mmCIF file with all atom_site columns, C-alpha atoms in Angstrom:
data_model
loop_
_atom_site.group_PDB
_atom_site.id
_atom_site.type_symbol
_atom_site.label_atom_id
_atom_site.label_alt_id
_atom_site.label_comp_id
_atom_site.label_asym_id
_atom_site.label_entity_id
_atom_site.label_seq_id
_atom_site.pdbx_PDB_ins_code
_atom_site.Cartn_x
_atom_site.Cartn_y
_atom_site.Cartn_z
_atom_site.occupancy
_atom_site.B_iso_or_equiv
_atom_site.pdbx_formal_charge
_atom_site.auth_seq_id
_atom_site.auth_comp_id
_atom_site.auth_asym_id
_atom_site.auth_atom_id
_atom_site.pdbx_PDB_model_num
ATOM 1   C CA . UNK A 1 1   ? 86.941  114.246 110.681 1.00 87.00 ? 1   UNK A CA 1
ATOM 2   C CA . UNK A 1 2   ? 88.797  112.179 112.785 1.00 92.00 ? 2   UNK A CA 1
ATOM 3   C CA . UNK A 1 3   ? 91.457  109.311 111.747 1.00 93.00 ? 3   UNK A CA 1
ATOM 4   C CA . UNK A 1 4   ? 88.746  106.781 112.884 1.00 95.00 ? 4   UNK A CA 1
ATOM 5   C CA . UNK A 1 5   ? 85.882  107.705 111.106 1.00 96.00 ? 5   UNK A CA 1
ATOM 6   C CA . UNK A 1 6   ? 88.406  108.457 107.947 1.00 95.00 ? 6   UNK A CA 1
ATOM 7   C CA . UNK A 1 7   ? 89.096  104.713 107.724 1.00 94.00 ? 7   UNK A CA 1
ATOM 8   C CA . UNK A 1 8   ? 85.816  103.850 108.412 1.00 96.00 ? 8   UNK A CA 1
ATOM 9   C CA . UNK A 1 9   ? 84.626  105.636 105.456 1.00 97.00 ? 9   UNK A CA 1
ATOM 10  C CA . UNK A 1 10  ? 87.217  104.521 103.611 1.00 95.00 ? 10  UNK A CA 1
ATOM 11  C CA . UNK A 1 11  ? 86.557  101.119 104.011 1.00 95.00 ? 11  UNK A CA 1
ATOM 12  C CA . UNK A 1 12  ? 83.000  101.379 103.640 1.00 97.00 ? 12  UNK A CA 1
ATOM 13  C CA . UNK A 1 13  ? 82.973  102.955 100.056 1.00 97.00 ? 13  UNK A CA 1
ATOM 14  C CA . UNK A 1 14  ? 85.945  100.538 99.079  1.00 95.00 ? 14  UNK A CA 1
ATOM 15  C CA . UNK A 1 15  ? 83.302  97.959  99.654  1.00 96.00 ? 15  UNK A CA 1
ATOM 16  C CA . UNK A 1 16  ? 80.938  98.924  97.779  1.00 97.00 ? 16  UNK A CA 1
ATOM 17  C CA . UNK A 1 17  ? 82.940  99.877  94.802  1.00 97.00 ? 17  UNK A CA 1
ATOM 18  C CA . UNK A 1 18  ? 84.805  97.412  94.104  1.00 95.00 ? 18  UNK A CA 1
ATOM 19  C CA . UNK A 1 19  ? 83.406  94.603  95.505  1.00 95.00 ? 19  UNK A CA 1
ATOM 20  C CA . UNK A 1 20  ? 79.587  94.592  96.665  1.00 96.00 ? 20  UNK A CA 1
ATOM 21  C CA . UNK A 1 21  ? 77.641  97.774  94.693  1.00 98.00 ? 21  UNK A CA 1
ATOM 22  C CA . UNK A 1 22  ? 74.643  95.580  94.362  1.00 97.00 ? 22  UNK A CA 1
ATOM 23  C CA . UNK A 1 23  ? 74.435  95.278  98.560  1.00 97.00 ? 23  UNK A CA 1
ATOM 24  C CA . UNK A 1 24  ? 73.469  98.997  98.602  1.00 98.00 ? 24  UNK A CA 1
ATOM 25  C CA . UNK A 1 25  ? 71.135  98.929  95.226  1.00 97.00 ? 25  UNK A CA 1
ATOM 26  C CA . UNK A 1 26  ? 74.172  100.757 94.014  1.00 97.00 ? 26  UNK A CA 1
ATOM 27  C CA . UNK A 1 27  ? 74.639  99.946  89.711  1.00 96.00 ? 27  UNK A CA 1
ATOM 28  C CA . UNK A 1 28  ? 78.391  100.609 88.267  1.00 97.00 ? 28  UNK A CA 1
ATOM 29  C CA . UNK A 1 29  ? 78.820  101.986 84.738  1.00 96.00 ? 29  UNK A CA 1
ATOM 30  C CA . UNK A 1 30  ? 80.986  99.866  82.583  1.00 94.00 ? 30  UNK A CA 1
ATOM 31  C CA . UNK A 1 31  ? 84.574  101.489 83.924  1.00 94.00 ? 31  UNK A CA 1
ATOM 32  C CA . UNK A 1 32  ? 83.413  101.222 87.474  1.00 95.00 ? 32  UNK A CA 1
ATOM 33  C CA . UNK A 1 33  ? 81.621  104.828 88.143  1.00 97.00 ? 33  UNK A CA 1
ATOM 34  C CA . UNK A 1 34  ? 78.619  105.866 90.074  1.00 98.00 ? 34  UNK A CA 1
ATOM 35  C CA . UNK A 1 35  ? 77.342  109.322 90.438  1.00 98.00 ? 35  UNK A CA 1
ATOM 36  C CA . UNK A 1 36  ? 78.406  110.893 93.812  1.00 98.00 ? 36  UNK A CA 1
ATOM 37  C CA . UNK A 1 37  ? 75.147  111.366 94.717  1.00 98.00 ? 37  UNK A CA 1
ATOM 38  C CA . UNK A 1 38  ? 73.895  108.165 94.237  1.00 98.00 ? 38  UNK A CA 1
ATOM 39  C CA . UNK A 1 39  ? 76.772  106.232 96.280  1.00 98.00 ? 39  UNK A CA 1
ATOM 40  C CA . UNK A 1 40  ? 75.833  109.152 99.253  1.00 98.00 ? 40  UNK A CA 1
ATOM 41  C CA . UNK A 1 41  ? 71.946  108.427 99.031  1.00 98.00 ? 41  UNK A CA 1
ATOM 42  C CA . UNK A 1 42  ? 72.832  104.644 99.140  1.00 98.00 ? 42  UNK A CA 1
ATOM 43  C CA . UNK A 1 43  ? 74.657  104.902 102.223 1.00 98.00 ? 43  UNK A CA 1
ATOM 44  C CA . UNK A 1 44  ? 72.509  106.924 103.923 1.00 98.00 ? 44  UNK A CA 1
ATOM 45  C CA . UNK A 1 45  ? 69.385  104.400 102.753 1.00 97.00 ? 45  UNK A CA 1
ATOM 46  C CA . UNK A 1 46  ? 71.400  101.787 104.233 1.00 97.00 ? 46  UNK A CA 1
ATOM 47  C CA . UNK A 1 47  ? 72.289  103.472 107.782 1.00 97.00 ? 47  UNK A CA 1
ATOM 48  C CA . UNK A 1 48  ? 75.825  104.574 107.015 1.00 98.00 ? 48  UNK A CA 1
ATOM 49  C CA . UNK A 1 49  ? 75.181  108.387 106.199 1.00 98.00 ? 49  UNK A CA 1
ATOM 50  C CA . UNK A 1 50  ? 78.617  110.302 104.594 1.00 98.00 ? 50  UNK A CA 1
ATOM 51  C CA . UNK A 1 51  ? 78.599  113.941 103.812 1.00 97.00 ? 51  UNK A CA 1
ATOM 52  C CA . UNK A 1 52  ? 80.331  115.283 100.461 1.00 97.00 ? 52  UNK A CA 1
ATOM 53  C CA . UNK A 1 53  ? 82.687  116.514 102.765 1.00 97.00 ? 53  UNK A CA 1
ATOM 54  C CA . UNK A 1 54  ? 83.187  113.749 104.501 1.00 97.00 ? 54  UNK A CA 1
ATOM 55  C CA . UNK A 1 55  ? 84.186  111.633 101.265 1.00 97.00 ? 55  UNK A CA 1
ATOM 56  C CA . UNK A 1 56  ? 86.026  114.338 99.440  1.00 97.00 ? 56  UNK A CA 1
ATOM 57  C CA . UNK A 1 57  ? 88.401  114.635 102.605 1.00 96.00 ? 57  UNK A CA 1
ATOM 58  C CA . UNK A 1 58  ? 89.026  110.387 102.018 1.00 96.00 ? 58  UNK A CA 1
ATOM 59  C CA . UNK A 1 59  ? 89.084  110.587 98.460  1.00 95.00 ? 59  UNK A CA 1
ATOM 60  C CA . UNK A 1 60  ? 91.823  113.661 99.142  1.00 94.00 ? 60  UNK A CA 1
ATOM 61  C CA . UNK A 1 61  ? 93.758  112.065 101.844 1.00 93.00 ? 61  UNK A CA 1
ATOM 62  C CA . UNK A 1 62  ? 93.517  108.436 101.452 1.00 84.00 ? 62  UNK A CA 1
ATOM 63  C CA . UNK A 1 63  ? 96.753  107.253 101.432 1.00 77.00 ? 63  UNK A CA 1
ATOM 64  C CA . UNK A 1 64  ? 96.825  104.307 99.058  1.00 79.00 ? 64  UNK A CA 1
ATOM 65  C CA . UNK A 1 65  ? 94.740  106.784 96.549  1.00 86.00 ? 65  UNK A CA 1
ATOM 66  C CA . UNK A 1 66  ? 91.859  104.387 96.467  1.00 90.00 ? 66  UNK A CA 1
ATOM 67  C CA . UNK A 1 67  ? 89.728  106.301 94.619  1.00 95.00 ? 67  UNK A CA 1
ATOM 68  C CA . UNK A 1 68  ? 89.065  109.288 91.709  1.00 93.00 ? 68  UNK A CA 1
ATOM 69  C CA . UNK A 1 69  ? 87.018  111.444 91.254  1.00 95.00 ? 69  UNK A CA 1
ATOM 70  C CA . UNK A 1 70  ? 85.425  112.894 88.027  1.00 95.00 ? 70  UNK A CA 1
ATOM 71  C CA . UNK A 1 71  ? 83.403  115.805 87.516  1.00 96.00 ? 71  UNK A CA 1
ATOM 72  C CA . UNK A 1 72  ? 79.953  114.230 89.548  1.00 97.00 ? 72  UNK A CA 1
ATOM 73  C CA . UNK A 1 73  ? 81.022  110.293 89.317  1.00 98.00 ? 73  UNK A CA 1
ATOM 74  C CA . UNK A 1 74  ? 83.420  108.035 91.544  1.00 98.00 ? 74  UNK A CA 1
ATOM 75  C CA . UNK A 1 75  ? 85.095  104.813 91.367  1.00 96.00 ? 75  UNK A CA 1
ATOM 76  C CA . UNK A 1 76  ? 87.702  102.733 92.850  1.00 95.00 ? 76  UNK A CA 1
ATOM 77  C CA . UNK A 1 77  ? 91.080  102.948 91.087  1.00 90.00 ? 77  UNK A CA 1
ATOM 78  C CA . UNK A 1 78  ? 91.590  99.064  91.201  1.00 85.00 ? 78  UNK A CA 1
ATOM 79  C CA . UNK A 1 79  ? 91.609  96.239  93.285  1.00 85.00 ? 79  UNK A CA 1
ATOM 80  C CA . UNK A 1 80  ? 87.704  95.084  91.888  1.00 89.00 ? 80  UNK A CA 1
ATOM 81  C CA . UNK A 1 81  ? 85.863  91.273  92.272  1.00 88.00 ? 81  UNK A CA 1
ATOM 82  C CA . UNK A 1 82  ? 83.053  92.931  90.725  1.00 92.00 ? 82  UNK A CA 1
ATOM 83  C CA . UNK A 1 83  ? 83.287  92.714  86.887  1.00 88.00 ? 83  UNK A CA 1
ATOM 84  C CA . UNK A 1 84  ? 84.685  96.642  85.331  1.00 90.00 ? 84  UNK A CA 1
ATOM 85  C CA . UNK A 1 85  ? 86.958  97.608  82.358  1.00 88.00 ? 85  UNK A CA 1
ATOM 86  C CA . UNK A 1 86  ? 88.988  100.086 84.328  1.00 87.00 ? 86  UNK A CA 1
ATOM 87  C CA . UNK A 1 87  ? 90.116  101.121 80.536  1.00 86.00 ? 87  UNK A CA 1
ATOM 88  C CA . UNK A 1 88  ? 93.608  101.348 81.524  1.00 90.00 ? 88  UNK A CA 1
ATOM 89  C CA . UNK A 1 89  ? 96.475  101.729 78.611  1.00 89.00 ? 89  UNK A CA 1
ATOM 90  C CA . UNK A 1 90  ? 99.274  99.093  78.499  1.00 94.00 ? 90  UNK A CA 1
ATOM 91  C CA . UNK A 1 91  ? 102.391 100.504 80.109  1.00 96.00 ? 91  UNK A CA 1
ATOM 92  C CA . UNK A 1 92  ? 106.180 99.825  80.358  1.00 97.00 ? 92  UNK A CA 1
ATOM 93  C CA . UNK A 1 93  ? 106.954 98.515  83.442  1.00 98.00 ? 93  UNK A CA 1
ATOM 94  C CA . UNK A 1 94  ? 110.246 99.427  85.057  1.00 98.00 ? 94  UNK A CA 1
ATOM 95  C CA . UNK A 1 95  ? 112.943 96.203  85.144  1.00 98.00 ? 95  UNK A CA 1
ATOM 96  C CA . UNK A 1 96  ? 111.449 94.580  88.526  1.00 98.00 ? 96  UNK A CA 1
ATOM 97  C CA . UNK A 1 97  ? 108.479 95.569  90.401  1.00 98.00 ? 97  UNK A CA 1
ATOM 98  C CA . UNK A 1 98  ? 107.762 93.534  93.609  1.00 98.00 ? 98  UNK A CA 1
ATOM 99  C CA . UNK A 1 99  ? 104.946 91.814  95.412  1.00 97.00 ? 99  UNK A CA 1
ATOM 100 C CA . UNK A 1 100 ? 104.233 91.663  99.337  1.00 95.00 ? 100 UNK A CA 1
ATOM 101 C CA . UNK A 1 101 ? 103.082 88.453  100.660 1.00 95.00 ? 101 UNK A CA 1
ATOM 102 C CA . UNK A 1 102 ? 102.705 86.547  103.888 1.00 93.00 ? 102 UNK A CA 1
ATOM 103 C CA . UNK A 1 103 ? 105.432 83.172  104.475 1.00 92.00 ? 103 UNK A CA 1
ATOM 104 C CA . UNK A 1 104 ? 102.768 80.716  104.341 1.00 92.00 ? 104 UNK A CA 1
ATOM 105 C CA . UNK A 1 105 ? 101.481 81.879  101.155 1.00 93.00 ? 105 UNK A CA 1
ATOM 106 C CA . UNK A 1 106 ? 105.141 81.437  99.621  1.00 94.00 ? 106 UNK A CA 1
ATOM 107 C CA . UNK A 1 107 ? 104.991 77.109  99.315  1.00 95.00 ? 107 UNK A CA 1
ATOM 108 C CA . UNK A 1 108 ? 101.919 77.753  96.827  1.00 95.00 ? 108 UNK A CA 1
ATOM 109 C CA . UNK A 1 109 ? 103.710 80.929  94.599  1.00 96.00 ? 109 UNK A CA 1
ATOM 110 C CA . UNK A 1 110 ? 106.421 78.783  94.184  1.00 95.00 ? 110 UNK A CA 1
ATOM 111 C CA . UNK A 1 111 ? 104.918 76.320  92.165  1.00 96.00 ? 111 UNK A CA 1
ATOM 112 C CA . UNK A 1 112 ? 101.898 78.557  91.123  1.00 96.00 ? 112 UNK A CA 1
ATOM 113 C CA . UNK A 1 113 ? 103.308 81.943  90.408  1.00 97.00 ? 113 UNK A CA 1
ATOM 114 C CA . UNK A 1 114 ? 100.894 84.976  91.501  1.00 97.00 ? 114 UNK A CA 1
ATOM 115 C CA . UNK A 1 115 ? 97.168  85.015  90.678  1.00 95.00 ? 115 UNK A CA 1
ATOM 116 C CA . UNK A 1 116 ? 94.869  87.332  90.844  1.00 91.00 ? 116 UNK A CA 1
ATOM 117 C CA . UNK A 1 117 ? 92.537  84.855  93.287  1.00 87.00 ? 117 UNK A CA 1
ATOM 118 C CA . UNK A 1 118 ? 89.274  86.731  93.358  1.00 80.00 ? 118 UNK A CA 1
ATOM 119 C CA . UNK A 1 119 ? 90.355  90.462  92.025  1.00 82.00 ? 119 UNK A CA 1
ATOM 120 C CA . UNK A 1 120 ? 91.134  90.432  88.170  1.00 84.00 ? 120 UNK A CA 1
ATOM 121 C CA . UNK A 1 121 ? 94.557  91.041  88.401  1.00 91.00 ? 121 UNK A CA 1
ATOM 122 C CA . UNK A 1 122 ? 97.584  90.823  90.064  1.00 95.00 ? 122 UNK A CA 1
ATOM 123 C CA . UNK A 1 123 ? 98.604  93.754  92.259  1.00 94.00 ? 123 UNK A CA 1
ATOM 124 C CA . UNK A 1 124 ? 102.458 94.316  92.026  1.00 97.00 ? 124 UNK A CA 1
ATOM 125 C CA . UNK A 1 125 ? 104.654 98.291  93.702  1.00 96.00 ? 125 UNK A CA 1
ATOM 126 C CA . UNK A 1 126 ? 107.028 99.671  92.108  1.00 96.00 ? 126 UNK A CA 1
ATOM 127 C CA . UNK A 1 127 ? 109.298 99.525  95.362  1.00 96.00 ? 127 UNK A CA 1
ATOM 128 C CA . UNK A 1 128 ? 110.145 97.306  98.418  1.00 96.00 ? 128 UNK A CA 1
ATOM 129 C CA . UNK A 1 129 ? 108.602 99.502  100.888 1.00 95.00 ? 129 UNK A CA 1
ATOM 130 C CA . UNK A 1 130 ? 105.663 100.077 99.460  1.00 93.00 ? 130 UNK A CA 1
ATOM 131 C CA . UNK A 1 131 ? 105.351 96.007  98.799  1.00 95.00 ? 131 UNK A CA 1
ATOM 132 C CA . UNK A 1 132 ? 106.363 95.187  102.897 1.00 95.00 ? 132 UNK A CA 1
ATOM 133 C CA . UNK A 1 133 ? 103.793 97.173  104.041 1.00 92.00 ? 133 UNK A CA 1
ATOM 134 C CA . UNK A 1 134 ? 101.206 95.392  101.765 1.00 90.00 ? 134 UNK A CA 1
ATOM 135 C CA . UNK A 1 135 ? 102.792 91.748  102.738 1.00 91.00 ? 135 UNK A CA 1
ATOM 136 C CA . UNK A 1 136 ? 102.915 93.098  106.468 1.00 92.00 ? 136 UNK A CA 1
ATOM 137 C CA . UNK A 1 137 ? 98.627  93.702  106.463 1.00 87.00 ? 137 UNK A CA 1
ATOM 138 C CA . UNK A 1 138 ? 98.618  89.963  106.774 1.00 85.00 ? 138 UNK A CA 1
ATOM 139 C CA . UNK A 1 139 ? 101.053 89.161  109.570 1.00 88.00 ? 139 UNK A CA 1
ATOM 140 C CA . UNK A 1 140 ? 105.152 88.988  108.482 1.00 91.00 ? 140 UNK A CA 1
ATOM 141 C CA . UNK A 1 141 ? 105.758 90.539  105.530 1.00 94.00 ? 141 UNK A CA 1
ATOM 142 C CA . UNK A 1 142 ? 107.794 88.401  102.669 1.00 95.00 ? 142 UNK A CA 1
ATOM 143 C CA . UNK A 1 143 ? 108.742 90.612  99.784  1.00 96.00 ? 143 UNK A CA 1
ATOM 144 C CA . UNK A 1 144 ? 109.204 89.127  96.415  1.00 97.00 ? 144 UNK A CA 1
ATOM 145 C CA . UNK A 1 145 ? 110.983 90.611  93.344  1.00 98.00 ? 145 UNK A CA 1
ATOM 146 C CA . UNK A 1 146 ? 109.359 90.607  89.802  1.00 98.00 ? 146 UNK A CA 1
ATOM 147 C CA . UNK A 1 147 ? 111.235 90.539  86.679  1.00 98.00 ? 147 UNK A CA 1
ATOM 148 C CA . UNK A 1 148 ? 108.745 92.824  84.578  1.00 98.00 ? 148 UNK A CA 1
ATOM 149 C CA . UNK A 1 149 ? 111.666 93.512  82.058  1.00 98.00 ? 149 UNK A CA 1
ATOM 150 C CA . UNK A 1 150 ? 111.782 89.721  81.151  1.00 98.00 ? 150 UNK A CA 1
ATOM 151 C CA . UNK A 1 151 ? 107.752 89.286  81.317  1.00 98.00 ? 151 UNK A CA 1
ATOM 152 C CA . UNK A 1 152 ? 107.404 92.094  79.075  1.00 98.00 ? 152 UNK A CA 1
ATOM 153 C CA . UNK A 1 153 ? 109.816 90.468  76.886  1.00 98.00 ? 153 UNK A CA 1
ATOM 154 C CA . UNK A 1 154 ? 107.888 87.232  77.146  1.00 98.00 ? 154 UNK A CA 1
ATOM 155 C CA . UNK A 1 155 ? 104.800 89.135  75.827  1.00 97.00 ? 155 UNK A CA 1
ATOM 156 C CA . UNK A 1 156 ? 102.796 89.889  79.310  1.00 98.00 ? 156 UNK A CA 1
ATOM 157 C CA . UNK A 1 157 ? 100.709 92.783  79.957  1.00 97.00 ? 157 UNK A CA 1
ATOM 158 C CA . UNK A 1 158 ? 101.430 95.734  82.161  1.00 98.00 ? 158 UNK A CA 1
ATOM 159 C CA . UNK A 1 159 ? 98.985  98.137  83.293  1.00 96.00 ? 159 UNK A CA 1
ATOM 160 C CA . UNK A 1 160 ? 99.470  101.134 85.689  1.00 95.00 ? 160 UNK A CA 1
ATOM 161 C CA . UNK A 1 161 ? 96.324  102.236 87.771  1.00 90.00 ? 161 UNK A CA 1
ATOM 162 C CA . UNK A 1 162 ? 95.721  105.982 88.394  1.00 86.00 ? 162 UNK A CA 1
ATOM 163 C CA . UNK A 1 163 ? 97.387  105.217 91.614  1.00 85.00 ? 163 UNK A CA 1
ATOM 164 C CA . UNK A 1 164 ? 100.278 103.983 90.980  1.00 90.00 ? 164 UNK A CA 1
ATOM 165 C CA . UNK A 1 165 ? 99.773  100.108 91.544  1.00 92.00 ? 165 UNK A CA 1
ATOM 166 C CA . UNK A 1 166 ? 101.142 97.516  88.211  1.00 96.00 ? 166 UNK A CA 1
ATOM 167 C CA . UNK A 1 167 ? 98.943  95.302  87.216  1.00 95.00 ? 167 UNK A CA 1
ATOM 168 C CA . UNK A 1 168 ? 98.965  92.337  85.553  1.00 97.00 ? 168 UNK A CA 1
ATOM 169 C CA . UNK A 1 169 ? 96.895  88.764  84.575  1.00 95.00 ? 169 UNK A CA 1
ATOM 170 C CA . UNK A 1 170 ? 99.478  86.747  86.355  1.00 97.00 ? 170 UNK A CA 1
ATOM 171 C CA . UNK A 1 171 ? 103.036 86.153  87.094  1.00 98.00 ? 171 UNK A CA 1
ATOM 172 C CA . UNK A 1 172 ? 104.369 82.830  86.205  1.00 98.00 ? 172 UNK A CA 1
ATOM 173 C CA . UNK A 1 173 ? 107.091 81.161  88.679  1.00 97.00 ? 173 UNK A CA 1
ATOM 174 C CA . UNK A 1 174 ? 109.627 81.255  86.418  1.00 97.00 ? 174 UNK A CA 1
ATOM 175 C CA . UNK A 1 175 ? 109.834 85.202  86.859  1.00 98.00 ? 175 UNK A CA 1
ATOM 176 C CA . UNK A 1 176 ? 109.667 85.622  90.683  1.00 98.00 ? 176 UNK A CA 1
ATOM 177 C CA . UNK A 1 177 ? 113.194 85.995  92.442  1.00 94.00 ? 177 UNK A CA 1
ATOM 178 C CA . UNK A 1 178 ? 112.388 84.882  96.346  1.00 88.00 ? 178 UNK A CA 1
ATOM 179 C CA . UNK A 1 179 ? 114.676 86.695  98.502  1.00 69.00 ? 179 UNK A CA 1
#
C-alpha cells in the first residue's frame, strides 16, 4: 500500500471513529469499539472499500498510534467529539508535559488556559518535539510548557491514552509557562 492511500485510510477511519460513526450507519459501544467487520462493510456501503489488510497495515504503522485493536473490535485511542468512556486509569504525569499551538491562538490561552473545544479533553506530549510537530499542523508552531507536577498537586486529572498522549479536562492559565 502506498504512503498515499495509507493516509487516506487513515484519515478516513479516524473520521468515523471518533468523530462521525453515525455518517456510515456505523454504532460505537460505550468505550468507543466497533467490530472490524462492521467498520469494513460500512465503508465499502458507502464507496470507500478497505481490505483487512489494508487497515491492519494503518493500524500497524500509523505513526501517531491512532488506533487499537482487540481481538475482532477497533477504536480510536483518543482525540473523540463523539460521546465514549475511553475507560482510561488516572495516571501520574511527569513534572511538565507540553502543548503545541499556533501564535494566534496564544492571546486567547493566555487568559483562557487550554480547553478541550470540541474533543473532551485536552491533548498535552510528553516532549517538545513531539508538541512542535502538533503546533506546526496548523502553520508556526508555538510550544507551551505545562506544569503537571503543580496541577496534580492542585487536584487535576491525568490520563494517559494507549498511545501515549496526556490528557486532561483543562489547563488553567495559571499553570502554562509561554516560552
Amino acid at each position: 500500500m502506498d504512503d498515499r492511500r495509507t493516509v487516506k485510510v487513515s484519515k478516513y477511519v479516524s473520521k468515523h471513529l471518533r468523530h462521525q460513526p453515525e455518517r456510515i450507519g456505523l454504532v460505537l459501544d460505550p468505550q468507543g469499539w466497533v467490530e472490524i467487520d462492521e467498520l469494513l462493510e460500512a465503508a465499502a456501503a458507502h464507496g470507500f472499500p478497505v481490505s483487512r489488510a489494508e487497515l491492519d497495515h494503518v493500524v500497524a504503522t500509523n505513526d501517531k498510534q491512532r488506533f487499537a485493536v482487540e481481538g475482532t473490535r477497533i477504536r480510536a485511542n483518543q482525540g473523540h467529539t463523539v460521546t465514549v468512556d475511553l475507560d482510561l486509569p488516572e495516571a501520574e504525569p511527569p513534572a511538565y508535559l507540553y502543548h503545541g499551538t499556533v501564535a494566534h491562538a496564544v492571546d486567547a490561552i493566555r487568559s483562557e488556559g487550554l480547553r478541550p473545544m470540541a474533543r473532551h479533553h485536552v491533548h498535552l506530549s510528553a516532549d517538545r518535539e513531539t508538541a512542535t510537530r502538533v503546533g506546526a499542523r496548523r502553520g508556526r508552531p508555538v510550544v507551551l510548557s505545562v506544569d503537571a507536577a503543580a496541577m496534580r498537586a492542585a487536584g487535576h486529572v491525568f490520563r494517559l491514552s494507549a498511545n501515549g498522549v496526556w490528557l486532561v479536562d483543562a489547563v488553567p492559565p495559571r499553570f502554562l509557562r509561554f516560552r
